[in-house]
XYZ file of N, CA and C in Angstrom:
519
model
N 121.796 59.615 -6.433
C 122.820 59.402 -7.429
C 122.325 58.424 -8.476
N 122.741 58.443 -9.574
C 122.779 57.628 -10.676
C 122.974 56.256 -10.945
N 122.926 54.963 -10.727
C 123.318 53.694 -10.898
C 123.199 53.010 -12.406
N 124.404 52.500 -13.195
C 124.302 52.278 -13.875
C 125.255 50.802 -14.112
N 124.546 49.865 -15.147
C 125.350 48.884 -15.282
C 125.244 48.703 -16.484
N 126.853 47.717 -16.827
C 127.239 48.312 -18.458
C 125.874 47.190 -18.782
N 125.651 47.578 -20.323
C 124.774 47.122 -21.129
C 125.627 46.174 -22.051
N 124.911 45.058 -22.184
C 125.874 44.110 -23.569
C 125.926 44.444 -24.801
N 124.615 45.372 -25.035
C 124.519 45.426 -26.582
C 125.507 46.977 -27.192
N 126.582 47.231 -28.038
C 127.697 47.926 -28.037
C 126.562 49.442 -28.468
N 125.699 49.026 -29.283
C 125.190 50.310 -29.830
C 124.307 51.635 -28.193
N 123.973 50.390 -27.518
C 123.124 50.527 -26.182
C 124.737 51.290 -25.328
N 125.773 50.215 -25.010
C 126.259 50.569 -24.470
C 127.151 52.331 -24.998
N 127.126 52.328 -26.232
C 127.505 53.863 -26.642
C 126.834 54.821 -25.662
N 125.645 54.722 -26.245
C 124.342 55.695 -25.773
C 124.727 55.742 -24.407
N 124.809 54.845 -23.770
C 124.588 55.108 -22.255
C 126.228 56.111 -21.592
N 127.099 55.282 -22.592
C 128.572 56.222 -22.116
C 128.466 57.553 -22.727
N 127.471 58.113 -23.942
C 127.402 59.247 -23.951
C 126.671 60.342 -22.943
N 125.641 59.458 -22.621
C 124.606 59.662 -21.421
C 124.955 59.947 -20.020
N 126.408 59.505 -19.488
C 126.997 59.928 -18.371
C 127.849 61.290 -18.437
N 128.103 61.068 -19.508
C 128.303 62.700 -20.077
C 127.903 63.518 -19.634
N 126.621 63.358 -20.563
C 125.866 64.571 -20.117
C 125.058 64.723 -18.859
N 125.199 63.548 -17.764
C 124.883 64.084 -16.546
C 126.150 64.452 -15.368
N 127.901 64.085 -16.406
C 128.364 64.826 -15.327
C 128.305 66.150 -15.716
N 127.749 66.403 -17.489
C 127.605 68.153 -17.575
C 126.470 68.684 -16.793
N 125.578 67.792 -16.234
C 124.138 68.369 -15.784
C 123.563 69.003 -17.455
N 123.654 68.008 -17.987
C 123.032 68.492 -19.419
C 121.794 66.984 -19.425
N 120.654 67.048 -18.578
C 119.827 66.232 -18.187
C 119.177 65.820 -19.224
N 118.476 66.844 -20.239
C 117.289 66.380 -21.096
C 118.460 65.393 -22.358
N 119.292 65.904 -22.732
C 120.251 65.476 -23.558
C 120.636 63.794 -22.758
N 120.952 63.939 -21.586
C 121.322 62.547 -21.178
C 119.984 61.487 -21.305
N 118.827 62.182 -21.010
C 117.513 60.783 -21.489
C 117.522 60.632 -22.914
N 117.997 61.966 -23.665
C 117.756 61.875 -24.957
C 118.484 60.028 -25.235
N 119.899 59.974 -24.587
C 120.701 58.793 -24.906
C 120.397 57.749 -24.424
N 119.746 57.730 -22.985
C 119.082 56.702 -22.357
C 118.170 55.972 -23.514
N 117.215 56.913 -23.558
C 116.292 56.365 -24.731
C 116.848 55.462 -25.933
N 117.788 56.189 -26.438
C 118.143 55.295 -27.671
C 119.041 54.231 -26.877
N 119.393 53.914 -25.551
C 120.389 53.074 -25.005
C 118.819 51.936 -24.936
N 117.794 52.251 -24.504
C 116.718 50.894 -24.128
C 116.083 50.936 -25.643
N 116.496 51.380 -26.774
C 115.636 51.428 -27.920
C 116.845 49.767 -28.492
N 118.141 50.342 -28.351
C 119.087 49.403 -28.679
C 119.068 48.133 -27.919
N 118.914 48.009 -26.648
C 119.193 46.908 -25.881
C 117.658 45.697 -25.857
N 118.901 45.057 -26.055
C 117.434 43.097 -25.675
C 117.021 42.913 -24.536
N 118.214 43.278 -23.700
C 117.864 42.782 -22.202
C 116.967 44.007 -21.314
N 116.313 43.068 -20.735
C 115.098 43.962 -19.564
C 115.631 44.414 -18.396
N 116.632 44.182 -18.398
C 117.355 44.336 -16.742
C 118.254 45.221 -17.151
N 119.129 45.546 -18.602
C 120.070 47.208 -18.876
C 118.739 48.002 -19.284
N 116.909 47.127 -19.802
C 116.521 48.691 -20.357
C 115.910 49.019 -18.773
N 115.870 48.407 -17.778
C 115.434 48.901 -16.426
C 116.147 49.655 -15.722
N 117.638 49.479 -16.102
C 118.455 50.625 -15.756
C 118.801 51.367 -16.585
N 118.621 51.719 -17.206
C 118.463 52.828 -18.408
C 116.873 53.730 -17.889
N 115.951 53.278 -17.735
C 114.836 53.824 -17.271
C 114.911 54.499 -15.728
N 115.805 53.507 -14.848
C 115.897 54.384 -13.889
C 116.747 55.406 -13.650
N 117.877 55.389 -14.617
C 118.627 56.759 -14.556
C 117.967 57.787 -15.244
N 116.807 57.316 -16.330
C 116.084 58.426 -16.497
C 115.061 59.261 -15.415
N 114.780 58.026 -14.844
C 113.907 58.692 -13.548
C 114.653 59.939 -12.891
N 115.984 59.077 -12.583
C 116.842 60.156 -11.947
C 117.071 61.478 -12.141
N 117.268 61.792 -13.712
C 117.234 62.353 -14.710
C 116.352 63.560 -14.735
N 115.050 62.764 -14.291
C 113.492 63.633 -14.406
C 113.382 64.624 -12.597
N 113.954 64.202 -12.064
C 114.196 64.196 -10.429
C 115.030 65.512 -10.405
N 116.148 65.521 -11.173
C 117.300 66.208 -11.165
C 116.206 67.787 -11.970
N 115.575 67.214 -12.628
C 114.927 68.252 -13.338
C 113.523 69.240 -13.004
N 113.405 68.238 -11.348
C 112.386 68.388 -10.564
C 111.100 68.280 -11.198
N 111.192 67.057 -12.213
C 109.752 66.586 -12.551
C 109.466 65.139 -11.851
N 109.191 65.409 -11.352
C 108.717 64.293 -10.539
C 107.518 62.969 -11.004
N 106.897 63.774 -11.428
C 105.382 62.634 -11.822
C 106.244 61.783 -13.382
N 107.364 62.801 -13.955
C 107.756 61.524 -15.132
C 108.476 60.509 -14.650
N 109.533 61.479 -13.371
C 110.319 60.507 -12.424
C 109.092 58.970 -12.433
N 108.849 59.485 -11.490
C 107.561 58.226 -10.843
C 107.591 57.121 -11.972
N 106.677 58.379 -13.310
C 106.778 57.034 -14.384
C 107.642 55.807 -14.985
N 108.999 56.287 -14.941
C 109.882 55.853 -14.974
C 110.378 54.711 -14.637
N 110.616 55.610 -12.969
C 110.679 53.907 -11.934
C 110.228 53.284 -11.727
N 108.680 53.428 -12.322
C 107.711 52.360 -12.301
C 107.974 51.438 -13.051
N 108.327 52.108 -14.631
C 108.585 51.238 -15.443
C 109.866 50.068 -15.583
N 110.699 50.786 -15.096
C 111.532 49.822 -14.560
C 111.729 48.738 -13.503
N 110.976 49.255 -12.535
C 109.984 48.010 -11.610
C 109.460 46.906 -12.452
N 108.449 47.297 -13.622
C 108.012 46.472 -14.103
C 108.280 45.896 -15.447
N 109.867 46.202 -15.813
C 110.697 45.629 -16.130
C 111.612 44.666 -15.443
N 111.769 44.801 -14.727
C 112.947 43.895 -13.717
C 112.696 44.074 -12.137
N 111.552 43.191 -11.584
C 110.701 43.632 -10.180
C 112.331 43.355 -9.031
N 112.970 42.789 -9.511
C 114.436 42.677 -8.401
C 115.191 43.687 -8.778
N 114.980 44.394 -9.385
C 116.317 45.624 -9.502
C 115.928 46.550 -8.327
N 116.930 46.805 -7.467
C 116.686 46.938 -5.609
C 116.905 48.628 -6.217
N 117.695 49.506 -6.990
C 117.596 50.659 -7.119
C 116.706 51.161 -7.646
N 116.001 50.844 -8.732
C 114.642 51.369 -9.106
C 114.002 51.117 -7.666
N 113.662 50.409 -6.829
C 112.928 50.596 -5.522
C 113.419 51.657 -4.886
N 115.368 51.424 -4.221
C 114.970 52.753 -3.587
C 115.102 54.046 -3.833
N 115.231 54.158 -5.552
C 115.231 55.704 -6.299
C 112.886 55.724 -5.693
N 112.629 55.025 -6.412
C 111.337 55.412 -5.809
C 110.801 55.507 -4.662
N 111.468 54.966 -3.658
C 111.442 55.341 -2.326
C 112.080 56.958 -2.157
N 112.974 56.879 -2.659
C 113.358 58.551 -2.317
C 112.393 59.424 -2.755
N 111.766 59.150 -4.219
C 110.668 59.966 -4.701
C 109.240 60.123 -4.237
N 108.829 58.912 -3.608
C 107.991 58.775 -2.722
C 107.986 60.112 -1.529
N 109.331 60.120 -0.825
C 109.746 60.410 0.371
C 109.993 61.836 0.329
N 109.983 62.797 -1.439
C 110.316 64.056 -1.765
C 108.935 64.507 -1.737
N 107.826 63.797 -2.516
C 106.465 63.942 -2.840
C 105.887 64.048 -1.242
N 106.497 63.527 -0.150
C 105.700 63.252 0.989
C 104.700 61.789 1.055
N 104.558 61.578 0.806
C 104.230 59.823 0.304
C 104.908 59.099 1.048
N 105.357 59.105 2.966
C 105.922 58.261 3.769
C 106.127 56.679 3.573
N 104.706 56.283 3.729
C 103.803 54.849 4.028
C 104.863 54.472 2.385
N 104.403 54.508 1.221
C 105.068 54.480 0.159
C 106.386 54.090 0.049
N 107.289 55.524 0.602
C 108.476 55.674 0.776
C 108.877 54.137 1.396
N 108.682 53.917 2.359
C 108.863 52.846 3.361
C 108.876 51.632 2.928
N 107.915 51.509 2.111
C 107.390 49.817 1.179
C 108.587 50.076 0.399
N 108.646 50.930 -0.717
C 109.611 50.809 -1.544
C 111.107 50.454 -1.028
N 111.253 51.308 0.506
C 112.449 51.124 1.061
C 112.507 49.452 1.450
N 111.547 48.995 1.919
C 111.663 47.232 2.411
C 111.885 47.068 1.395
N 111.261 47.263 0.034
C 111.018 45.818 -1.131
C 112.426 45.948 -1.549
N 113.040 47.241 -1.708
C 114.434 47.312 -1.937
C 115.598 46.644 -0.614
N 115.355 46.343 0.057
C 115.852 45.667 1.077
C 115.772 44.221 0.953
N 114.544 43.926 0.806
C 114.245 42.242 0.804
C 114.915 42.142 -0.380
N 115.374 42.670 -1.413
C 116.185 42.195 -2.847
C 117.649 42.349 -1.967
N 118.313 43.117 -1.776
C 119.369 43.754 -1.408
C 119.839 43.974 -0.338
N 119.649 42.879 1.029
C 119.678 43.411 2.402
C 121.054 43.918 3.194
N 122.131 44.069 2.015
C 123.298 44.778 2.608
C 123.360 46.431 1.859
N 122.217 47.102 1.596
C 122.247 48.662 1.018
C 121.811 49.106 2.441
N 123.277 49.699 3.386
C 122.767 50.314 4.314
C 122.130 51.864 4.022
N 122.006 52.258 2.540
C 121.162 53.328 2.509
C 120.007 53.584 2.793
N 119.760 52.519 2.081
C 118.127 51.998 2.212
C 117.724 51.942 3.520
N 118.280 51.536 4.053
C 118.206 51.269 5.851
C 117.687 52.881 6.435
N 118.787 53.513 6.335
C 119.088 54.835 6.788
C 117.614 55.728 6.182
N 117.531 55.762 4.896
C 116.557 56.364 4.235
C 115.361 55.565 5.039
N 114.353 54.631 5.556
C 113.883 54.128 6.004
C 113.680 54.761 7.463
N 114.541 54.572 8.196
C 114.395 54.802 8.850
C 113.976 56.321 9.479
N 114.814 57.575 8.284
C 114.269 58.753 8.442
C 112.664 58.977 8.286
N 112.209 58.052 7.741
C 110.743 58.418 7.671
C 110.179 57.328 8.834
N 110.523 56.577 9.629
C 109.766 56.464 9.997
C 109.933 56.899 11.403
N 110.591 57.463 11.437
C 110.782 58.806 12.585
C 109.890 60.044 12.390
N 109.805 60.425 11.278
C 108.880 61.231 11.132
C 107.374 60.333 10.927
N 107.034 59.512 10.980
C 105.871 58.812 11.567
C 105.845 58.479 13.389
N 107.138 59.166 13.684
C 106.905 58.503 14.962
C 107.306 57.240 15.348
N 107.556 56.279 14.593
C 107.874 54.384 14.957
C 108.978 55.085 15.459
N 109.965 54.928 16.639
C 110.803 55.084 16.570
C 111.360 53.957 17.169
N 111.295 53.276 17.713
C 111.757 51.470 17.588
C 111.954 51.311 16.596
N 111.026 50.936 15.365
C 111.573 50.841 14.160
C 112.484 51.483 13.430
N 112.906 52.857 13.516
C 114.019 53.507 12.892
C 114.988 53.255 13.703
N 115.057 52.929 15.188
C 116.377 52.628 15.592
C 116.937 50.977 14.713
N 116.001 50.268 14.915
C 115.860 48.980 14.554
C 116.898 49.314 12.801
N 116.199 50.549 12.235
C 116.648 50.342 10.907
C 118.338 51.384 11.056
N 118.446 51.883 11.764
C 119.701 52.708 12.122
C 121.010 51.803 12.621
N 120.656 51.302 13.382
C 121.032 50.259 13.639
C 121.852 48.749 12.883
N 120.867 48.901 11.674
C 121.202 47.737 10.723
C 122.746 48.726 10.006
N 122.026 49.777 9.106
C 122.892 50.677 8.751
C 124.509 50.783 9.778
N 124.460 51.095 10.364
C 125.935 50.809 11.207
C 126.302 49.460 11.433
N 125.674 48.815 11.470
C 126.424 46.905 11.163
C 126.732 46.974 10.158
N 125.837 47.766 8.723
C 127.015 47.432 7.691
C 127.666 47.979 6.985
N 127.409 49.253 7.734
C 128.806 50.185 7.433
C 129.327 51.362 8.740
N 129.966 50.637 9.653
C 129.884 50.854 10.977
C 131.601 52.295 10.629
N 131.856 52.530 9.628
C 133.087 53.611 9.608
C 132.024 54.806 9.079
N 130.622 54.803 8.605
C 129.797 56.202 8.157
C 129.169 56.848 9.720
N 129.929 57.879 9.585
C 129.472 58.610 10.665
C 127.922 59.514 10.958
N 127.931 59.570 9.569
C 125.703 59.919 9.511
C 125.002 58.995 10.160
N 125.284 57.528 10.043
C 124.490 56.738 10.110
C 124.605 56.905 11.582
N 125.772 56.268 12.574
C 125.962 56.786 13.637
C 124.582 58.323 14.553
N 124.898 59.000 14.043
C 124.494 60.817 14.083
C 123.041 60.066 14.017
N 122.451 59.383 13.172
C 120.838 59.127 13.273
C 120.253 58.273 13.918
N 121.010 57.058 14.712
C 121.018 56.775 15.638
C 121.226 57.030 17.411
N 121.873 58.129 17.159
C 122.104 59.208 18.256
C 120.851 60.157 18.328
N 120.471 60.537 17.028
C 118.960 61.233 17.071
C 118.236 60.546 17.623
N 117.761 59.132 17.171
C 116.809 58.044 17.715
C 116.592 57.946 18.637
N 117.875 57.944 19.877
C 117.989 57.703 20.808
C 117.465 58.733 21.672
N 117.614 59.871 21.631
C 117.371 60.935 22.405
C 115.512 61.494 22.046
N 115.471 61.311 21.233
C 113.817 61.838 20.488
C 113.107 60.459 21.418
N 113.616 59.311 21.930
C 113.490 57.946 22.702
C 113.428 58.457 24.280
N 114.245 59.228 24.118
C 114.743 59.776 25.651
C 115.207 59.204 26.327
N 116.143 57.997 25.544
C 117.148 57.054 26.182
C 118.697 57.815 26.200
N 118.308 58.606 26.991
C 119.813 59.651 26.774
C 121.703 59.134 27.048
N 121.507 57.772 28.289
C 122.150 56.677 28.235
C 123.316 56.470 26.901
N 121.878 55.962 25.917
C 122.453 55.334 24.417
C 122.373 56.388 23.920
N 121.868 57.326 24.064
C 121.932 58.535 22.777
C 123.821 58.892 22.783
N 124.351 58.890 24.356
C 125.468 58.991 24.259
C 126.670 58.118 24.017
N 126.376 57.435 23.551
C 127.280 56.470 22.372
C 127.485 56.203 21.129
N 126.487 57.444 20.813
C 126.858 57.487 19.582
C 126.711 59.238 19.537
């Protein structure tokens, strides 16, 4: 999904309210078109880093991936604490197959942000498919402490458990 935060500058902030527009039309290339002029308008590094990462998003939605990448990079290295440019690139990492990747991006977005039980969850699916599976319970786990009413999160901890062959705990969740 999309994350966006308002921008101070009014001409920036236009662009960007036209820009949600056109991604609830799924009219994608048109919505970077506005992004663009939203970080052409804005002073601050932290609305043009989110402006860049909804373009990533943007590029994702459009299944270009390598501009994606560019993107969230750039917004990384616009604003290295903005925890969604990490874990939009963790997801992109994690589409590309790029695990090891996926994973870093998922911590560094964690160590900014350590109550996004997405991040958790997303984390932990890969490193189940590496096999750690201590560690994905470890990260499944977190995810239901902090949002213990989502029943996925639950469901992937119940996976954990049984792929563990702790069939015990698999049945408690």
């Amino acid at each position: 999904s999309v994350f966006f935060v308002v921008m101070g500058d009014v001409d920036a902030f236009m662009n960007v309210q036209a820009a949600h527009k056109c991604l609830r039309e799924k009219r994608y290339l048109k919505a970077i078109s506005f992004f663009e002029k939203a970080i052409t308008a804005s002073t601050n590094d932290d609305d043009k880093a989110t402006a860049f990462t909804n373009i990533g998003v943007c590029y994702v939605c459009l299944e270009n991936l390598d501009e994606a990448l560019i993107h969230f990079n750039v917004a990384i290295k616009l604003s290295p604490a903005y925890d969604f440019a990490h874990f939009n690139l963790g997801c992109l990492h994690g589409m590309k197959g790029d695990l090891e990747a996926a994973i870093n991006e998922y911590s560094e977005g964690i160590s900014i942000n350590p109550e996004y039980a997405t991040a958790y969850v997303n984390k932990g699916v890969h490193l189940v498919d590496l096999e750690n599976l201590g560690g994905a319970k470890e990260c499944f786990e977190k995810a239901v402490s902090l949002d213990p009413d989502n029943s996925r999160f639950y469901a992937n901890l119940g996976k954990v458990c049984l792929l563990s062959r702790d069939f015990g705990e698999a049945l408690k969740y």
